[in-house]
Each structure stands twice: as structure tokens, then as C-alpha cells.
PDB file of C-alpha atoms in Angstrom:
ATOM      1  CA  MET A   1       0.000   0.000   0.000  1.00 91.00           C
ATOM      2  CA  LYS A   2       1.286   3.458  -0.941  1.00 94.00           C
ATOM      3  CA  ALA A   3      -1.444   5.708   0.499  1.00 97.00           C
ATOM      4  CA  ILE A   4      -5.015   5.565   1.774  1.00 98.00           C
ATOM      5  CA  ILE A   5      -7.460   8.321   0.844  1.00 98.00           C
ATOM      6  CA  ILE A   6     -10.448   8.829   3.152  1.00 97.00           C
ATOM      7  CA  GLY A   7     -13.222  11.411   3.354  1.00 95.00           C
ATOM      8  CA  PHE A   8     -16.920  12.009   3.132  1.00 89.00           C
ATOM      9  CA  MET A   9     -18.790  11.012  -0.001  1.00 83.00           C
ATOM     10  CA  GLY A  10     -18.202  13.424  -2.859  1.00 81.00           C
ATOM     11  CA  SER A  11     -14.846  14.614  -1.504  1.00 88.00           C
ATOM     12  CA  GLY A  12     -12.917  13.406  -4.565  1.00 89.00           C
ATOM     13  CA  LYS A  13     -11.358  10.236  -3.159  1.00 93.00           C
ATOM     14  CA  THR A  14     -11.782   8.099  -6.275  1.00 92.00           C
ATOM     15  CA  THR A  15     -10.567  10.716  -8.752  1.00 94.00           C
ATOM     16  CA  VAL A  16      -7.561  11.664  -6.642  1.00 97.00           C
ATOM     17  CA  SER A  17      -6.613   8.052  -5.882  1.00 97.00           C
ATOM     18  CA  ARG A  18      -6.551   7.240  -9.597  1.00 97.00           C
ATOM     19  CA  LEU A  19      -4.394  10.261 -10.395  1.00 97.00           C
ATOM     20  CA  LEU A  20      -2.043   9.500  -7.518  1.00 97.00           C
ATOM     21  CA  ALA A  21      -1.722   5.838  -8.486  1.00 97.00           C
ATOM     22  CA  GLN A  22      -0.922   6.863 -12.053  1.00 97.00           C
ATOM     23  CA  LYS A  23       1.749   9.248 -10.769  1.00 96.00           C
ATOM     24  CA  LEU A  24       3.230   6.572  -8.479  1.00 96.00           C
ATOM     25  CA  GLY A  25       3.042   3.829 -11.103  1.00 96.00           C
ATOM     26  CA  CYS A  26       0.803   1.510  -9.125  1.00 97.00           C
ATOM     27  CA  ARG A  27      -2.783   0.300  -9.064  1.00 96.00           C
ATOM     28  CA  ALA A  28      -5.705   2.301  -7.676  1.00 97.00           C
ATOM     29  CA  PHE A  29      -8.446   0.619  -5.672  1.00 96.00           C
ATOM     30  CA  ASP A  30     -11.811   2.148  -4.902  1.00 96.00           C
ATOM     31  CA  LEU A  31     -13.213   0.133  -1.995  1.00 97.00           C
ATOM     32  CA  ASP A  32     -16.856   0.698  -2.966  1.00 93.00           C
ATOM     33  CA  GLU A  33     -16.144  -0.396  -6.548  1.00 95.00           C
ATOM     34  CA  TYR A  34     -14.282  -3.449  -5.248  1.00 97.00           C
ATOM     35  CA  ILE A  35     -17.276  -4.395  -3.098  1.00 97.00           C
ATOM     36  CA  VAL A  36     -19.600  -4.029  -6.098  1.00 96.00           C
ATOM     37  CA  GLU A  37     -17.253  -6.162  -8.192  1.00 96.00           C
ATOM     38  CA  ASN A  38     -17.116  -8.892  -5.525  1.00 96.00           C
ATOM     39  CA  GLU A  39     -20.828  -8.804  -4.717  1.00 96.00           C
ATOM     40  CA  ARG A  40     -21.914  -8.444  -8.367  1.00 96.00           C
ATOM     41  CA  ARG A  41     -24.501  -5.832  -7.382  1.00 95.00           C
ATOM     42  CA  SER A  42     -24.564  -2.113  -6.649  1.00 92.00           C
ATOM     43  CA  VAL A  43     -24.030  -0.533  -3.249  1.00 89.00           C
ATOM     44  CA  LYS A  44     -27.652   0.597  -3.401  1.00 87.00           C
ATOM     45  CA  GLN A  45     -28.795  -3.005  -4.031  1.00 93.00           C
ATOM     46  CA  ILE A  46     -26.659  -4.337  -1.183  1.00 94.00           C
ATOM     47  CA  PHE A  47     -28.179  -1.772   1.202  1.00 91.00           C
ATOM     48  CA  GLU A  48     -31.711  -2.553   0.001  1.00 91.00           C
ATOM     49  CA  GLU A  49     -31.354  -6.348   0.002  1.00 96.00           C
ATOM     50  CA  ASP A  50     -29.054  -7.038   2.959  1.00 96.00           C
ATOM     51  CA  GLY A  51     -28.788  -3.771   4.898  1.00 93.00           C
ATOM     52  CA  GLU A  52     -25.982  -1.516   6.008  1.00 90.00           C
ATOM     53  CA  ASP A  53     -24.623  -3.990   8.601  1.00 93.00           C
ATOM     54  CA  TYR A  54     -23.959  -6.591   5.897  1.00 96.00           C
ATOM     55  CA  PHE A  55     -22.365  -3.957   3.674  1.00 95.00           C
ATOM     56  CA  ARG A  56     -20.060  -2.790   6.487  1.00 94.00           C
ATOM     57  CA  LYS A  57     -19.023  -6.393   7.224  1.00 96.00           C
ATOM     58  CA  ARG A  58     -18.087  -7.005   3.568  1.00 96.00           C
ATOM     59  CA  GLU A  59     -16.383  -3.628   3.455  1.00 96.00           C
ATOM     60  CA  HIS A  60     -14.142  -4.640   6.364  1.00 97.00           C
ATOM     61  CA  GLU A  61     -13.277  -8.032   4.853  1.00 97.00           C
ATOM     62  CA  LEU A  62     -12.362  -6.515   1.509  1.00 97.00           C
ATOM     63  CA  LEU A  63     -10.468  -3.610   3.102  1.00 97.00           C
ATOM     64  CA  LEU A  64      -8.151  -6.129   4.776  1.00 97.00           C
ATOM     65  CA  GLU A  65      -7.633  -7.832   1.419  1.00 96.00           C
ATOM     66  CA  ILE A  66      -6.776  -4.609  -0.427  1.00 96.00           C
ATOM     67  CA  LEU A  67      -4.403  -3.339   2.267  1.00 97.00           C
ATOM     68  CA  LYS A  68      -1.975  -6.094   1.208  1.00 94.00           C
ATOM     69  CA  GLU A  69      -1.694  -4.641  -2.308  1.00 94.00           C
ATOM     70  CA  ASP A  70       0.924  -2.244  -3.675  1.00 94.00           C
ATOM     71  CA  ALA A  71      -1.656   0.415  -4.488  1.00 97.00           C
ATOM     72  CA  VAL A  72      -3.436   3.629  -3.601  1.00 97.00           C
ATOM     73  CA  LEU A  73      -6.762   3.028  -1.873  1.00 98.00           C
ATOM     74  CA  ALA A  74      -9.844   5.240  -1.895  1.00 97.00           C
ATOM     75  CA  THR A  75     -12.119   4.079   0.912  1.00 97.00           C
ATOM     76  CA  GLY A  76     -15.855   4.477   1.031  1.00 91.00           C
ATOM     77  CA  GLY A  77     -17.138   7.488   2.947  1.00 90.00           C
ATOM     78  CA  GLY A  78     -18.257   5.282   5.827  1.00 90.00           C
ATOM     79  CA  THR A  79     -15.222   3.000   6.011  1.00 96.00           C
ATOM     80  CA  PRO A  80     -13.554   4.899   8.897  1.00 96.00           C
ATOM     81  CA  LEU A  81     -16.702   4.637  11.040  1.00 93.00           C
ATOM     82  CA  ARG A  82     -15.731   1.157  12.251  1.00 94.00           C
ATOM     83  CA  GLU A  83     -12.930   1.070  14.797  1.00 96.00           C
ATOM     84  CA  ASP A  84     -11.470  -2.121  13.288  1.00 96.00           C
ATOM     85  CA  ASN A  85     -11.233  -0.351   9.909  1.00 97.00           C
ATOM     86  CA  ARG A  86      -9.529   2.669  11.484  1.00 97.00           C
ATOM     87  CA  MET A  87      -7.033   0.397  13.233  1.00 96.00           C
ATOM     88  CA  ALA A  88      -6.336  -1.591  10.054  1.00 97.00           C
ATOM     89  CA  MET A  89      -5.682   1.606   8.093  1.00 97.00           C
ATOM     90  CA  LYS A  90      -3.480   3.091  10.826  1.00 95.00           C
ATOM     91  CA  ASN A  91      -1.523  -0.168  11.038  1.00 95.00           C
ATOM     92  CA  ALA A  92      -0.992  -0.335   7.259  1.00 96.00           C
ATOM     93  CA  GLY A  93       2.165   1.745   7.672  1.00 94.00           C
ATOM     94  CA  VAL A  94       1.271   4.297   4.991  1.00 95.00           C
ATOM     95  CA  PRO A  95      -0.148   7.821   5.149  1.00 96.00           C
ATOM     96  CA  VAL A  96      -3.915   8.109   5.574  1.00 97.00           C
ATOM     97  CA  ILE A  97      -5.018  11.318   3.862  1.00 98.00           C
ATOM     98  CA  LEU A  98      -8.363  12.959   4.603  1.00 97.00           C
ATOM     99  CA  LEU A  99      -9.947  14.954   1.768  1.00 96.00           C
ATOM    100  CA  GLU A 100     -12.326  17.581   3.140  1.00 93.00           C
ATOM    101  CA  ALA A 101     -14.883  19.499   1.122  1.00 88.00           C
ATOM    102  CA  SER A 102     -17.309  22.001   2.641  1.00 86.00           C
ATOM    103  CA  SER A 103     -20.921  20.964   3.131  1.00 77.00           C
ATOM    104  CA  LYS A 104     -21.973  23.353   0.369  1.00 82.00           C
ATOM    105  CA  GLU A 105     -19.430  21.893  -2.073  1.00 79.00           C
ATOM    106  CA  THR A 106     -20.366  18.339  -1.084  1.00 73.00           C
ATOM    107  CA  PHE A 107     -24.058  19.030  -1.608  1.00 68.00           C
ATOM    108  CA  GLU A 108     -23.379  20.503  -5.063  1.00 75.00           C
ATOM    109  CA  ARG A 109     -21.220  17.529  -6.061  1.00 66.00           C
ATOM    110  CA  LEU A 110     -23.867  15.010  -4.962  1.00 65.00           C
ATOM    111  CA  GLN A 111     -26.849  16.687  -6.635  1.00 67.00           C
ATOM    112  CA  GLY A 112     -28.682  14.133  -8.769  1.00 61.00           C
ATOM    113  CA  ASP A 113     -26.470  11.219  -7.652  1.00 56.00           C
ATOM    114  CA  ASP A 114     -28.826   8.413  -6.625  1.00 62.00           C
ATOM    115  CA  THR A 115     -26.068   5.815  -6.191  1.00 58.00           C
ATOM    116  CA  ARG A 116     -25.315   6.824  -2.588  1.00 55.00           C
ATOM    117  CA  PRO A 117     -28.025   5.338  -0.362  1.00 53.00           C
ATOM    118  CA  LEU A 118     -27.129   7.364   2.731  1.00 55.00           C
ATOM    119  CA  ALA A 119     -27.271  10.701   0.880  1.00 56.00           C
ATOM    120  CA  THR A 120     -30.444  10.174  -1.133  1.00 61.00           C
ATOM    121  CA  GLY A 121     -33.014  12.822  -0.277  1.00 62.00           C
ATOM    122  CA  LEU A 122     -30.777  14.814   2.074  1.00 63.00           C
ATOM    123  CA  ASP A 123     -30.708  18.592   1.870  1.00 72.00           C
ATOM    124  CA  GLU A 124     -27.509  20.584   2.404  1.00 71.00           C
ATOM    125  CA  THR A 125     -28.054  20.908   6.167  1.00 80.00           C
ATOM    126  CA  SER A 126     -28.774  17.207   6.686  1.00 77.00           C
ATOM    127  CA  LEU A 127     -25.779  16.261   4.565  1.00 74.00           C
ATOM    128  CA  GLY A 128     -23.626  18.621   6.633  1.00 79.00           C
ATOM    129  CA  ASN A 129     -24.937  17.053   9.843  1.00 85.00           C
ATOM    130  CA  LEU A 130     -24.067  13.557   8.591  1.00 80.00           C
ATOM    131  CA  LYS A 131     -20.608  14.766   7.626  1.00 85.00           C
ATOM    132  CA  ASN A 132     -20.113  16.318  11.077  1.00 88.00           C
ATOM    133  CA  GLN A 133     -21.182  13.068  12.769  1.00 90.00           C
ATOM    134  CA  ARG A 134     -18.322  11.320  10.937  1.00 89.00           C
ATOM    135  CA  ARG A 135     -15.685  14.004  11.507  1.00 91.00           C
ATOM    136  CA  GLN A 136     -14.170  12.457  14.647  1.00 93.00           C
ATOM    137  CA  ALA A 137     -13.752   9.030  13.016  1.00 94.00           C
ATOM    138  CA  TYR A 138     -12.064  10.626   9.997  1.00 94.00           C
ATOM    139  CA  GLU A 139      -9.735  12.739  12.100  1.00 94.00           C
ATOM    140  CA  GLU A 140      -8.882   9.802  14.347  1.00 94.00           C
ATOM    141  CA  CYS A 141      -7.294   7.811  11.540  1.00 93.00           C
ATOM    142  CA  ALA A 142      -6.000  10.589   9.263  1.00 96.00           C
ATOM    143  CA  ASP A 143      -2.334  11.503   9.203  1.00 97.00           C
ATOM    144  CA  TYR A 144      -3.006  14.530   6.973  1.00 97.00           C
ATOM    145  CA  ALA A 145      -6.069  16.571   5.979  1.00 96.00           C
ATOM    146  CA  ILE A 146      -6.461  18.528   2.754  1.00 96.00           C
ATOM    147  CA  LYS A 147      -9.258  21.052   2.207  1.00 94.00           C
ATOM    148  CA  THR A 148     -10.308  20.530  -1.396  1.00 92.00           C
ATOM    149  CA  ASP A 149     -12.860  23.262  -2.185  1.00 89.00           C
ATOM    150  CA  GLU A 150     -10.498  25.575  -4.049  1.00 86.00           C
ATOM    151  CA  MET A 151      -8.307  22.848  -5.552  1.00 92.00           C
ATOM    152  CA  THR A 152      -8.431  20.756  -8.716  1.00 93.00           C
ATOM    153  CA  PRO A 153      -7.885  16.988  -8.506  1.00 94.00           C
ATOM    154  CA  LEU A 154      -4.417  17.494 -10.021  1.00 96.00           C
ATOM    155  CA  GLU A 155      -3.517  20.083  -7.371  1.00 96.00           C
ATOM    156  CA  ILE A 156      -4.700  17.729  -4.626  1.00 96.00           C
ATOM    157  CA  THR A 157      -2.629  14.918  -6.147  1.00 97.00           C
ATOM    158  CA  GLU A 158       0.457  17.132  -6.215  1.00 96.00           C
ATOM    159  CA  LYS A 159      -0.075  18.108  -2.570  1.00 95.00           C
ATOM    160  CA  ILE A 160      -0.356  14.437  -1.575  1.00 96.00           C
ATOM    161  CA  SER A 161       2.766  13.615  -3.573  1.00 94.00           C
ATOM    162  CA  GLU A 162       4.647  16.222  -1.549  1.00 93.00           C
ATOM    163  CA  LEU A 163       3.427  14.589   1.680  1.00 89.00           C
ATOM    164  CA  LEU A 164       4.599  11.171   0.566  1.00 87.00           C
TER     165      LEU A 164
END
């Protein structure tokens, strides 16, 4: 593992992880995409058919699998909520980088995205409240935090490269 990118949904984790992996010459993993690939159904379907607890269990199992790879990992927005996930990421021996976007920016990025079950139907305030509920878990496992509102994905990638 080269780096782990965490943050709330819509913070740019997937885009940045792919750019960073390209720059570092390694593979990029998106944990949510990896779950979908392994489950052969969407995150939304998993939540609807088996519930969030099942999803979080699979997320943990597959996180442990990916952490063995020589790659850059973009976690799901909820991955750091479980203490065992936070510990696994901290013990991976690589920087954990938190991408932070403002609630306003996050809301704008998620407009019309119906693939995120926990954000569907939330207004800007409710989305901000959910983000704030997760803040402590994110900060607990992050080695670095980058505010992304005024930055392009390439600028964020360059900043992370400097940290590495």
C-alpha cells in the first residue's frame, strides 16, 4: 500500500486516488467499486437487500484484502466509522489522507447522484450534519487533511505527492 485516501462522499477520493496511483506507477483501488465487483450488485442493491450492517461487514473483509496490495486506496465514505477499519488503516504503515470538502461543495457535487443510499433525499443541512457526525472518526485515523474546495484533482494529487 502506498497511500489511503479517506473522506466524506463526494470529496474526490476516487478521482484523486486514480491520479495518484498513475503518478506513483501503481494500481488504484476504490473500496466501494471493489465491493460491487465482488458482490456483483450495486451498493444501493446491497443496502436494500441485505442492509448496512452486511455492507459494512463485507467492506471490512475486503479492506483487509486490499491493504496487502501495492496500491493507492480510496475508501468508502463510511469506512472509517468502524474502529477495526480505522485500526487496520493506521496499522498499514502508509499515510492516511483525509480529503475535506465544505458541506456546500459536497451538496453541489452530490446533486442528482442516486447511487449513494445514505445521501439520497438529504438537503444541504442534513448532509452537513451527517458529515459532522463522521468528523471524529475521519480525524482519528487521518495523518493529513487537505481542504479541497479551491483545488483541482491534479492540485490535490500534487499536494499528496509532496506529503509522501
